[in-house]
PDB file of C-alpha atoms and ligand atoms in Angstrom:
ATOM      1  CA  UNK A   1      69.017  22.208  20.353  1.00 44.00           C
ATOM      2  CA  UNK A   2      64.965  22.488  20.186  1.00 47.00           C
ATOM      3  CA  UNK A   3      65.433  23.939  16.688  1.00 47.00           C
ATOM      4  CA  UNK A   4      67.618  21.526  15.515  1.00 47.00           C
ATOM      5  CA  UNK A   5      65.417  18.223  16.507  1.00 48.00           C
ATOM      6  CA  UNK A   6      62.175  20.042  15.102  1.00 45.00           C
ATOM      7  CA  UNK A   7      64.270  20.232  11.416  1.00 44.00           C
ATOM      8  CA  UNK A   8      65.324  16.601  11.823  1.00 44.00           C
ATOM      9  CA  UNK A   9      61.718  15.643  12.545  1.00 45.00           C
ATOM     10  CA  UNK A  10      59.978  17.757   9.827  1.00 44.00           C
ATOM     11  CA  UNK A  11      63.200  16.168   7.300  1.00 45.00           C
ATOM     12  CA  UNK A  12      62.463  12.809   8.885  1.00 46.00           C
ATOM     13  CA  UNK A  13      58.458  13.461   8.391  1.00 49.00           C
ATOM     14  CA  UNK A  14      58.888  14.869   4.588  1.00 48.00           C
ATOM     15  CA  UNK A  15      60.669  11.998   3.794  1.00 48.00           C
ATOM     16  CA  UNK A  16      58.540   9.511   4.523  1.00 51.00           C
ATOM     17  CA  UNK A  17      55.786  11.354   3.083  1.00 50.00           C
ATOM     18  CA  UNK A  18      57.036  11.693   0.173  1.00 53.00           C
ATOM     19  CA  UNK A  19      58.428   7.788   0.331  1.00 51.00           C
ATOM     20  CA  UNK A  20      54.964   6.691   0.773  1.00 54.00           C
ATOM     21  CA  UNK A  21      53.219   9.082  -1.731  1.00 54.00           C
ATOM     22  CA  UNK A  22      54.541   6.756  -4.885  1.00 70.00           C
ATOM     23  CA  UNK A  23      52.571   4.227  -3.065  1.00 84.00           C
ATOM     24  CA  UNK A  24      49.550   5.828  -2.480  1.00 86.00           C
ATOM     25  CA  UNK A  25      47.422   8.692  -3.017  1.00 87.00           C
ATOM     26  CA  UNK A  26      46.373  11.559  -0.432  1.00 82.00           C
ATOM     27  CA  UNK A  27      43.661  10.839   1.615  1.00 80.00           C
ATOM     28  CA  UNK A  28      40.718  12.875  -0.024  1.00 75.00           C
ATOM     29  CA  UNK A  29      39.816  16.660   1.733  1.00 78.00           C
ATOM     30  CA  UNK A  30      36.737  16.705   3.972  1.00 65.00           C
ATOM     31  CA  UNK A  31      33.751  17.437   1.766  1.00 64.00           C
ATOM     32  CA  UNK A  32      29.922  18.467   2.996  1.00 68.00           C
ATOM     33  CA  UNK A  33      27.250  17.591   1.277  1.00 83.00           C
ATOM     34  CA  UNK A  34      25.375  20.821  -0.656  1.00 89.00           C
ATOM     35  CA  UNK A  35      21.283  20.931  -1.571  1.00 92.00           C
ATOM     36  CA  UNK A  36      19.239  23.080  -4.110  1.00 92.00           C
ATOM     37  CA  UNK A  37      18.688  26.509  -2.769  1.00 93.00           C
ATOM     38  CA  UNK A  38      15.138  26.228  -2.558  1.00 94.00           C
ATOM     39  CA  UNK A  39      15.327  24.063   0.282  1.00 95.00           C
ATOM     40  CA  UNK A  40      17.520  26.268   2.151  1.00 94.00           C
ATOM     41  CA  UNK A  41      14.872  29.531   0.783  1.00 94.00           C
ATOM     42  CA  UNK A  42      13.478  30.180   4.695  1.00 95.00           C
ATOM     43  CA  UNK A  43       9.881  31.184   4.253  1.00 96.00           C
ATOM     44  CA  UNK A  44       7.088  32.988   6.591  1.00 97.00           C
ATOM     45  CA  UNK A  45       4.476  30.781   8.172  1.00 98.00           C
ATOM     46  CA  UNK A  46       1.883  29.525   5.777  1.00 97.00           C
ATOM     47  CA  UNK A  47      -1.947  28.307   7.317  1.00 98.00           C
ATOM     48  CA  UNK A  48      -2.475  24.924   5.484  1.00 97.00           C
ATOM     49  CA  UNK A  49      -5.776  24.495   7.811  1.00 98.00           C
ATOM     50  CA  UNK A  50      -7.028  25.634  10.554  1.00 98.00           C
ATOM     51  CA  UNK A  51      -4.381  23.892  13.246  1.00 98.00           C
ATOM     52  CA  UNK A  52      -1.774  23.493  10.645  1.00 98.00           C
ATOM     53  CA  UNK A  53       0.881  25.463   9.595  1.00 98.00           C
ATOM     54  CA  UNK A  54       4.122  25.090   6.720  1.00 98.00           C
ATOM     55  CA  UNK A  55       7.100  27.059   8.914  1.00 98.00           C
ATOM     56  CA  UNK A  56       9.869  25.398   7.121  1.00 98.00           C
ATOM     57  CA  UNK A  57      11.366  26.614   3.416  1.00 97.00           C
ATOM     58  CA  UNK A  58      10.123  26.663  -0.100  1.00 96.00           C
ATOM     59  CA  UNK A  59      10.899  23.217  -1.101  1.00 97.00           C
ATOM     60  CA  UNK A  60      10.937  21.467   2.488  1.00 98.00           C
ATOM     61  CA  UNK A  61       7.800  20.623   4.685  1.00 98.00           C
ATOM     62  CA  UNK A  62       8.038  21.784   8.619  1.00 98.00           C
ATOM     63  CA  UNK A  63       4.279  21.567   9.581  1.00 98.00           C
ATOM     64  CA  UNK A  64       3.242  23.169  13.275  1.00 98.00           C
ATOM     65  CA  UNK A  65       0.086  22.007  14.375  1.00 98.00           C
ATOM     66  CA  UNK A  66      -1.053  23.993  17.120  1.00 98.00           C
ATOM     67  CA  UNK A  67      -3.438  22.889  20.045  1.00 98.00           C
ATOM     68  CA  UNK A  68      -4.623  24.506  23.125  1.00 97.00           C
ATOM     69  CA  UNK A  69      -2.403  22.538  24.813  1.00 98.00           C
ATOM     70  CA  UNK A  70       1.156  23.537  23.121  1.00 98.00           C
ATOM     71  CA  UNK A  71       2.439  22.195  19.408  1.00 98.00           C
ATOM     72  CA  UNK A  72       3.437  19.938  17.437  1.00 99.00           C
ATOM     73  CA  UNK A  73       6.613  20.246  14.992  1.00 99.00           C
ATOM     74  CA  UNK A  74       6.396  17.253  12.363  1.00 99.00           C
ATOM     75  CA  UNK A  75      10.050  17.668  10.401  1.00 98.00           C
ATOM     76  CA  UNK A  76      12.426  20.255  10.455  1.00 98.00           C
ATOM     77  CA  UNK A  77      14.282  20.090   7.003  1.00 97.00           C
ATOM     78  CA  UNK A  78      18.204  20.755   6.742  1.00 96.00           C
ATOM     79  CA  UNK A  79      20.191  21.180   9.877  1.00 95.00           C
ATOM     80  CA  UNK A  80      20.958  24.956   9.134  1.00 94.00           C
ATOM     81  CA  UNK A  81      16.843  25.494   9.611  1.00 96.00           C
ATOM     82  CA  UNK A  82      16.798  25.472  13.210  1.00 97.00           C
ATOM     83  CA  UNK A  83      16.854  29.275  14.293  1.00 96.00           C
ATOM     84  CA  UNK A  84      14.228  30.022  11.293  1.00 96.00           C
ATOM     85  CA  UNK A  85      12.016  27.151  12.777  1.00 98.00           C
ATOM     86  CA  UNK A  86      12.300  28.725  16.091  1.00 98.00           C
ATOM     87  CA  UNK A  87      11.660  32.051  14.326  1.00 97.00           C
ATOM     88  CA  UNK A  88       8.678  30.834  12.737  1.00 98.00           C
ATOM     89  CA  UNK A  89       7.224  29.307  15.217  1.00 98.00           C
ATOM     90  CA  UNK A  90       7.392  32.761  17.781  1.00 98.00           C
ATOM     91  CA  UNK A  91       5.850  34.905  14.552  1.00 98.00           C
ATOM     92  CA  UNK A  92       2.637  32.149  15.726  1.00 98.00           C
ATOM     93  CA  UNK A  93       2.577  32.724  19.200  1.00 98.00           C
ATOM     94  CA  UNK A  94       4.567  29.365  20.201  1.00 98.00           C
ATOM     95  CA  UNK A  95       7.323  30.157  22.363  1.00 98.00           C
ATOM     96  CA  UNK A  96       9.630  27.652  22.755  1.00 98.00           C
ATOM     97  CA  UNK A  97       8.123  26.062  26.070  1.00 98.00           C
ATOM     98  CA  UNK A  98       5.006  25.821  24.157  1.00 98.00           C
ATOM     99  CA  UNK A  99       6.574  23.281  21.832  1.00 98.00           C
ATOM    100  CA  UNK A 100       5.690  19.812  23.232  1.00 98.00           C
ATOM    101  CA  UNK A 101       6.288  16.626  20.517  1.00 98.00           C
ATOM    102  CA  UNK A 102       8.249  16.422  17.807  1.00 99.00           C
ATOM    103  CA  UNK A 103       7.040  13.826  15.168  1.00 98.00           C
ATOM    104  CA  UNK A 104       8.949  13.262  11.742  1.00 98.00           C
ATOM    105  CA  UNK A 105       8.529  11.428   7.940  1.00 98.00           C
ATOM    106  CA  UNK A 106      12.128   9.701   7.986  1.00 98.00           C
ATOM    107  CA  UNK A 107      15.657  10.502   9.125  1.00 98.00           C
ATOM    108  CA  UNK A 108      17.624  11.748   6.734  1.00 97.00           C
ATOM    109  CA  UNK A 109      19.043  14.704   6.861  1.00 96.00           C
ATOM    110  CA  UNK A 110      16.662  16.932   4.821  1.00 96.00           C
ATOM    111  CA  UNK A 111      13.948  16.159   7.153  1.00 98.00           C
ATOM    112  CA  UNK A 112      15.660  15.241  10.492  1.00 98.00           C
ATOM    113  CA  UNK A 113      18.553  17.938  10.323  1.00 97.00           C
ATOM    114  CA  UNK A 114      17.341  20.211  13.216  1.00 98.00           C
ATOM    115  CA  UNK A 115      15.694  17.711  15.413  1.00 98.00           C
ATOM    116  CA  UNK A 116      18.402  17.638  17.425  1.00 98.00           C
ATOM    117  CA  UNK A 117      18.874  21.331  17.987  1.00 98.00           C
ATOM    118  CA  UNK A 118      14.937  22.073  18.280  1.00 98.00           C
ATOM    119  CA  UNK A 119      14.628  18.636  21.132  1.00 98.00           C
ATOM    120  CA  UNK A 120      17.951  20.567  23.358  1.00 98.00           C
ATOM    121  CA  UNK A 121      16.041  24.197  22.684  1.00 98.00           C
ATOM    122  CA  UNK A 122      12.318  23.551  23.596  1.00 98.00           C
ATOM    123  CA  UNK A 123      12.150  20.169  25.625  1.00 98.00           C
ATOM    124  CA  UNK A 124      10.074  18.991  23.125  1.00 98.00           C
ATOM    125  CA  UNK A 125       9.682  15.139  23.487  1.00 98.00           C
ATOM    126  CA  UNK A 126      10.756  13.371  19.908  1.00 98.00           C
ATOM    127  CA  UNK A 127       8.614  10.185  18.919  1.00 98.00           C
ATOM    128  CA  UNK A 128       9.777   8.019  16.604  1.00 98.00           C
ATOM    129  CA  UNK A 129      10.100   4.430  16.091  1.00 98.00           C
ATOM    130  CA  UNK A 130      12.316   1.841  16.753  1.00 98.00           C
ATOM    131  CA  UNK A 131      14.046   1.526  12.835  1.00 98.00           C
ATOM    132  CA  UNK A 132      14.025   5.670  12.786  1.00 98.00           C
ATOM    133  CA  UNK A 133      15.536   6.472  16.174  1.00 98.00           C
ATOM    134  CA  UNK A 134      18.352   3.793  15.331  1.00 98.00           C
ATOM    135  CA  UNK A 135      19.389   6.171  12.519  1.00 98.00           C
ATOM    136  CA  UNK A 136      18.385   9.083  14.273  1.00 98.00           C
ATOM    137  CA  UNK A 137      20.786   8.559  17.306  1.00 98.00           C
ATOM    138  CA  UNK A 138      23.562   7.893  15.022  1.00 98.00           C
ATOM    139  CA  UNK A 139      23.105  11.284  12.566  1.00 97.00           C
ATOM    140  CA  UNK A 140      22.437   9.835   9.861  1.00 97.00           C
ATOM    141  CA  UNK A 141      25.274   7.494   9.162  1.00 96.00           C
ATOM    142  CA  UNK A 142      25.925   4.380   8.186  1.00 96.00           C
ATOM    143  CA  UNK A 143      22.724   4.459   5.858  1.00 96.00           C
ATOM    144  CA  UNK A 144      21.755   2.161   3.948  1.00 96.00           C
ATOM    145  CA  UNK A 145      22.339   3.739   0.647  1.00 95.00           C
ATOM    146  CA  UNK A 146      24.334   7.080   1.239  1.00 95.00           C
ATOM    147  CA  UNK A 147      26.710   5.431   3.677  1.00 94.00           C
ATOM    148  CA  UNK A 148      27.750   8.374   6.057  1.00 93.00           C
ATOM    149  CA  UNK A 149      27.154  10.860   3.103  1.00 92.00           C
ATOM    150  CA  UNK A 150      24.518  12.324   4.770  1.00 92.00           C
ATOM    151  CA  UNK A 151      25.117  12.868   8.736  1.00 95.00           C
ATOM    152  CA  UNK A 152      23.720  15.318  10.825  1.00 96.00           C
ATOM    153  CA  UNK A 153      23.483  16.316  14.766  1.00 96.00           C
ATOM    154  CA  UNK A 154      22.478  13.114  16.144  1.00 98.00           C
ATOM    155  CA  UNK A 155      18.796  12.945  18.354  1.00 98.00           C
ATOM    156  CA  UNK A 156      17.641  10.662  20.631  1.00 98.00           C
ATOM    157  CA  UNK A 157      14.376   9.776  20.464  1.00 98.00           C
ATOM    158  CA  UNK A 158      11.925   9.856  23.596  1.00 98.00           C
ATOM    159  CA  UNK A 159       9.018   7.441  23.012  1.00 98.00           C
ATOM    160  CA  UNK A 160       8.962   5.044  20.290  1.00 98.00           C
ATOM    161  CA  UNK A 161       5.911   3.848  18.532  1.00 98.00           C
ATOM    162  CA  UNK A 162       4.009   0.707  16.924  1.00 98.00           C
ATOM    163  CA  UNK A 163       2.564   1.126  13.361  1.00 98.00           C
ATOM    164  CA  UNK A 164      -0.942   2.610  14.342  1.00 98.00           C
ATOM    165  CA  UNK A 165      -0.634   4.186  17.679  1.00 98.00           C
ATOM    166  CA  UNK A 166      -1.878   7.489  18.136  1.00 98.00           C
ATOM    167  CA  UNK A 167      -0.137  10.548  19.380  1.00 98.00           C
ATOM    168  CA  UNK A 168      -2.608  12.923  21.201  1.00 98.00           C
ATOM    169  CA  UNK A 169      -1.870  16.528  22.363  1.00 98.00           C
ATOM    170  CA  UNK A 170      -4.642  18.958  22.858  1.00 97.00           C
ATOM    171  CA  UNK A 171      -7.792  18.205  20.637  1.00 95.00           C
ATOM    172  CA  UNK A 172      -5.426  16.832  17.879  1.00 98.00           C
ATOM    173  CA  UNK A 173      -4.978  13.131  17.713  1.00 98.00           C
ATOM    174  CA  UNK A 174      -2.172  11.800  15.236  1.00 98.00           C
ATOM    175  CA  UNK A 175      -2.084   8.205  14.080  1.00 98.00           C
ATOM    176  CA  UNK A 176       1.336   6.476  12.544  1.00 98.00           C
ATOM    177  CA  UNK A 177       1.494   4.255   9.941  1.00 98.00           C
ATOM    178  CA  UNK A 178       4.728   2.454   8.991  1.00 98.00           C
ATOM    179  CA  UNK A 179       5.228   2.942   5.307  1.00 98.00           C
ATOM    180  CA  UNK A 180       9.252   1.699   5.032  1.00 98.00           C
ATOM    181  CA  UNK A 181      10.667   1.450   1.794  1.00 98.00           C
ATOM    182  CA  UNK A 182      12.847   5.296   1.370  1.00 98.00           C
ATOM    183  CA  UNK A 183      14.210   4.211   4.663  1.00 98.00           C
ATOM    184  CA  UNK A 184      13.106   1.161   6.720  1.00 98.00           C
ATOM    185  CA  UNK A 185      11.544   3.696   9.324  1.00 98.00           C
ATOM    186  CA  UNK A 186      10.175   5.761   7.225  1.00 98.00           C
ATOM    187  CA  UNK A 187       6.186   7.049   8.426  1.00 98.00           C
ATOM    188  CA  UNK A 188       2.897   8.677   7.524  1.00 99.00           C
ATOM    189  CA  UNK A 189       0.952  10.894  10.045  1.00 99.00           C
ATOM    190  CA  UNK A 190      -2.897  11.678   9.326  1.00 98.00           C
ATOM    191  CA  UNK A 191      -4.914  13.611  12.025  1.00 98.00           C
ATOM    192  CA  UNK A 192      -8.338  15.464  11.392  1.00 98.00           C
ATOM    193  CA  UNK A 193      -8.579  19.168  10.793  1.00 98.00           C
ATOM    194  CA  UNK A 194     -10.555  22.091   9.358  1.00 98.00           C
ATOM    195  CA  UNK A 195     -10.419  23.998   5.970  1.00 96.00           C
ATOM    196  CA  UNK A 196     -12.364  26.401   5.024  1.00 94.00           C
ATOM    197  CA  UNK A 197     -15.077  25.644   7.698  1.00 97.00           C
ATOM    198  CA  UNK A 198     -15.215  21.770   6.651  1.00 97.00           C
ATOM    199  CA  UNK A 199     -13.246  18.860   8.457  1.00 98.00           C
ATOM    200  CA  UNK A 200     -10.843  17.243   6.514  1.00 98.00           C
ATOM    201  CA  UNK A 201      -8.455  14.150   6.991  1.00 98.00           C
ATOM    202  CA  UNK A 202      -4.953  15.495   6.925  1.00 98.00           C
ATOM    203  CA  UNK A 203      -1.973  12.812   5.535  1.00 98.00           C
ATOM    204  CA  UNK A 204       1.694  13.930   5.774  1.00 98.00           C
ATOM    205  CA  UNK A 205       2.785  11.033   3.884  1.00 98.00           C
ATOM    206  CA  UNK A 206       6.529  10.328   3.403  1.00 98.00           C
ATOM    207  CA  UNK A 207       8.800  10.424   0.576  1.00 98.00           C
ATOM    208  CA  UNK A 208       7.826   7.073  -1.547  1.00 98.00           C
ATOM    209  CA  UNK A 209      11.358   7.455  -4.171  1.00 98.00           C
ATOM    210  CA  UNK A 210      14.404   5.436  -4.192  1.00 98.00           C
ATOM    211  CA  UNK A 211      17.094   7.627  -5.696  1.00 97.00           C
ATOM    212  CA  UNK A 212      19.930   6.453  -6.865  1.00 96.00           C
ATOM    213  CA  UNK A 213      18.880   3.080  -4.595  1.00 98.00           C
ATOM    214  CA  UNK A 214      20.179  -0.815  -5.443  1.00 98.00           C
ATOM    215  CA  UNK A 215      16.376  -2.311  -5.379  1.00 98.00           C
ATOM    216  CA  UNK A 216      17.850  -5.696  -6.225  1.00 98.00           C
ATOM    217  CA  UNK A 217      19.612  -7.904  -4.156  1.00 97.00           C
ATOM    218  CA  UNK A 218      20.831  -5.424  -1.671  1.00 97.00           C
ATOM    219  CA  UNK A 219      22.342  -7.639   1.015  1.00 97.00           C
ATOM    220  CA  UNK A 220      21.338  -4.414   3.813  1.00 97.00           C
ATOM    221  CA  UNK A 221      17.723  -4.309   2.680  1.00 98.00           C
ATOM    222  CA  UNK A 222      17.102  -7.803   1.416  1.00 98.00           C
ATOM    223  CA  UNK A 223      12.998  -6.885   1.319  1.00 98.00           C
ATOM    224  CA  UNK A 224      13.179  -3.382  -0.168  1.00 98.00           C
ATOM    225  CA  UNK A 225      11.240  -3.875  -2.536  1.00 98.00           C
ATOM    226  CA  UNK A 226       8.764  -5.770  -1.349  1.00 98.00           C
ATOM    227  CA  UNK A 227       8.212  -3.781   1.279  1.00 98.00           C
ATOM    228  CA  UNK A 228       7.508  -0.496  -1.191  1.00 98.00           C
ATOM    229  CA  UNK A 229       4.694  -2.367  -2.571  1.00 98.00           C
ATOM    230  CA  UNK A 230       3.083  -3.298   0.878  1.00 98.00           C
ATOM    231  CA  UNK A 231       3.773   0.657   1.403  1.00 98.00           C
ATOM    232  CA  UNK A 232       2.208   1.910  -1.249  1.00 98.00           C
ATOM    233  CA  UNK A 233      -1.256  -0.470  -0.532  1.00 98.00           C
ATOM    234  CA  UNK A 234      -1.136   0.975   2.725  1.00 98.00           C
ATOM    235  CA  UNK A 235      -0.545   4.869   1.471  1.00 98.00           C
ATOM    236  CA  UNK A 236      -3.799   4.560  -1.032  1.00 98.00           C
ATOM    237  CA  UNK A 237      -5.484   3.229   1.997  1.00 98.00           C
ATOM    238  CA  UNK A 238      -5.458   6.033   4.331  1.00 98.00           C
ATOM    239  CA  UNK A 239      -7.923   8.808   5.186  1.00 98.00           C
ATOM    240  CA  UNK A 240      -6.227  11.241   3.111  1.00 98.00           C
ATOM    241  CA  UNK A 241      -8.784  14.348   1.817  1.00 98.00           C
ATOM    242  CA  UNK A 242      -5.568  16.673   2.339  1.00 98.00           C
ATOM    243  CA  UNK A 243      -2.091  15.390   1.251  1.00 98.00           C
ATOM    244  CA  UNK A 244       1.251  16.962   2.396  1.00 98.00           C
ATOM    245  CA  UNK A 245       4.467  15.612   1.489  1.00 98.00           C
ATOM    246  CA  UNK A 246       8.208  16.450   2.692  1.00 98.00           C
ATOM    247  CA  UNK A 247       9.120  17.351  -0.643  1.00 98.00           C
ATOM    248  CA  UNK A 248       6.346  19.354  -1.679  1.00 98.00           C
ATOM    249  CA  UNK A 249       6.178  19.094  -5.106  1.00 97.00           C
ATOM    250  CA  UNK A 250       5.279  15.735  -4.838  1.00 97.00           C
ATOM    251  CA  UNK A 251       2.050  16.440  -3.916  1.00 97.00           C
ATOM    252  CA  UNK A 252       1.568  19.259  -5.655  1.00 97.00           C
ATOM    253  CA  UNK A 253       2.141  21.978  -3.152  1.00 98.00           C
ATOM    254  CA  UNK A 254       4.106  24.898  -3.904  1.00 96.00           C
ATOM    255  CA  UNK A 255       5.165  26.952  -0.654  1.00 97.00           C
ATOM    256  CA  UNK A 256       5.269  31.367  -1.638  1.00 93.00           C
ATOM    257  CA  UNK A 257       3.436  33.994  -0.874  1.00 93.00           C
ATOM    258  CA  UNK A 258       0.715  31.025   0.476  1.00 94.00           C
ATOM    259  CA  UNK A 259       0.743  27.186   0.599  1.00 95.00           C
ATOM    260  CA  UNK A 260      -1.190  26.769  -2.266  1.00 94.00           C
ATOM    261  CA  UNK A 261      -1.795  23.051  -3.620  1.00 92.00           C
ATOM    262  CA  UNK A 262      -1.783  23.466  -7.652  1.00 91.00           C
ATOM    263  CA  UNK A 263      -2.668  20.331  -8.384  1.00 90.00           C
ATOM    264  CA  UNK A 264      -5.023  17.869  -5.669  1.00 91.00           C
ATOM    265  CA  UNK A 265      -3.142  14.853  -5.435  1.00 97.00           C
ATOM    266  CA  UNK A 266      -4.886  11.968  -4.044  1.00 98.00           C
ATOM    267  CA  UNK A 267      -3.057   9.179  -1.619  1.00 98.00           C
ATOM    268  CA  UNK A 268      -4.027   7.036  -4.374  1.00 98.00           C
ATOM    269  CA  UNK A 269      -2.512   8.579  -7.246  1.00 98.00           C
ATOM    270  CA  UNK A 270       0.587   9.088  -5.070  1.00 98.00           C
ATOM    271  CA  UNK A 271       1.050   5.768  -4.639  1.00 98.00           C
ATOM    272  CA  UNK A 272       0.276   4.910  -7.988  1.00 98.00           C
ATOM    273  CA  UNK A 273       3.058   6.723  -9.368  1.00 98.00           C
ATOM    274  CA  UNK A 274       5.372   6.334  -7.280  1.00 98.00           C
ATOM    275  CA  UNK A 275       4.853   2.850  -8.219  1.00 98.00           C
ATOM    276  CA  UNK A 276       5.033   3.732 -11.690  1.00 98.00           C
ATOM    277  CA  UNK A 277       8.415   5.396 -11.131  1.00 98.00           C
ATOM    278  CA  UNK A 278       9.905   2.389  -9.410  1.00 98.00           C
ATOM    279  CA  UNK A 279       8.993  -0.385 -11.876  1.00 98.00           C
ATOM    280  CA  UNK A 280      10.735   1.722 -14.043  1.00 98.00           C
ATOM    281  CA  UNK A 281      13.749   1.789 -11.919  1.00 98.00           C
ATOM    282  CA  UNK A 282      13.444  -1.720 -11.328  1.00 98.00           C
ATOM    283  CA  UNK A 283      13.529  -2.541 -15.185  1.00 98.00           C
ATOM    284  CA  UNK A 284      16.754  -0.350 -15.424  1.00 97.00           C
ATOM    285  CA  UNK A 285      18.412  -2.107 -12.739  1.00 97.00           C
ATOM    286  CA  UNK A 286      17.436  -5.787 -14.332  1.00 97.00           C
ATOM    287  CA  UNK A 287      19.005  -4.758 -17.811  1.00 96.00           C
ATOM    288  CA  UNK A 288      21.783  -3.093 -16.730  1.00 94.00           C
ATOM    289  CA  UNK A 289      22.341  -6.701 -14.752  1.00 89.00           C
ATOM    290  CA  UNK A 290      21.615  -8.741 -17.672  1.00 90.00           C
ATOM    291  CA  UNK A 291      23.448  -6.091 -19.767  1.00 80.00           C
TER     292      UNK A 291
HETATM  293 ZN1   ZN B 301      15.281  10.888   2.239  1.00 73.78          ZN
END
């Protein structure tokens, strides 16, 4: 009796799958998103200065900062980069207690992947702000211009910031600085250090592109563009002798055997082409309109 009302169900189901396929198509399969293998290329820890250390891949920033009084992880890269973070940061003497704040450019899931995993791991306390943390706590989705494309493990943040309050830990002291525009959250970090026996002005300074972005009239970012320009007066205004970006290549860094900056990009020239790069978007996006 079981058997036979299982057959009339799977006929019954069948049919009406089939009825309803000459109205419409399959849903799509599940798809992940993929990324260039250099970002997923796990590489040893690299000294950038004398409290600051590259411990994420070849083509993704993770900077430690280590004080006397525990660390500092700013970024983490793609969500798979968790146990080599962890990894990374033991080969430096930072056990996972040790690990106090966790700091971050923007949250996408490039940068903000593992933030989740590294908070639940360490007990590390995650400051953000308030436009970051909103897309933090929901992984990723619903943004802006990549919809849920994106997601990753969802973080919530502990302590959320103003543009230009300081983080201190140790004898480091780190001071935000909104630059929105990539995403509306989106932040710069500079703190002092030491290289090669001279102090220098460190500035992680977040990604300035829009790729693939609607600039004009996007009815979810109204001020987008607007508010790149304010960004990028504010990025060729900070103390900024050392640059670090979360794509390195954009300021010239290139992550091997050492972290070795080929080229000494300013915070200025930055800025000025990123500019460059999105007034040429910009005119695209106006001919292809008027086109
Ligand atoms: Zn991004």
């Amino acid at each position: 009796m079981i058997e036979k009302i299982t057959l009339l169900i799977t006929v019954t189901l069948s049919g009406l799958v089939s009825a309803q396929a000459r109205e419409y198509a399959p849903l799509p399969q599940l798809q992940a998103y993929q990324v260039p293998e250099a970002w997923r290329q796990p590489v040893a820890p690299l000294q950038v200065a004398d409290h600051t250390w590259q411990i994420g891949t070849a083509e993704l920033t993770a900077l430690l900062l280590k004080t006397g009084d525990g660390a500092i992880l700013i970024d983490g890269g793609m969500p798979q980069a968790a146990d080599h973070l962890l990894a990374n940061m033991k080969k430096l003497g930072v056990a996972p207690d040790d690990l106090k704040l966790i700091l971050h450019s923007h949250a996408h899931s490039d940068h903000a992947g593992p933030l989740a995993a590294i908070r639940r791991v360490t007990g590390a306390r995650l400051v953000s702000n308030a436009e970051s943390a909103a897309l933090l706590a929901r992984g990723g989705a619903d943004d802006i211009h990549f919809g849920d494309g994106i997601v990753y493990p969802p973080v919530q943040a502990d302590r959320l910031l103003q543009d230009g309050e300081e983080v201190t830990l140790g004898a480091l002291t780190l001071k935000a600085h909104f630059i929105p525009g990539h995403t509306p959250g989106s932040l710069a970090w500079t703190w002092r250090d030491r290289r090669g026996g001279k102090t220098v002005e460190v500035a992680y300074v977040d990604s300035l592109t829009a790729p693939g972005y609607q600039l004009l009239d996007n009815p979810h970012y109204p001020h987008i563009v607007d508010d790149y320009r304010s960004t990028f007066e504010t990025v060729r205004g900070l103390p900024c002798d050392l640059l670090l970006t979360p794509h390195p290549g954009a300021s010239g860094w290139k992550y091997g055997e050492e972290a070795v900056q080929r080229e000494s990009v300013s915070c200025t020239a930055y800025a000025d082409s990123a500019e460059k790069k999105l007034d040429g978007q910009l005119a695209e996006e106006r001919s292809k309109k008027a086109g």
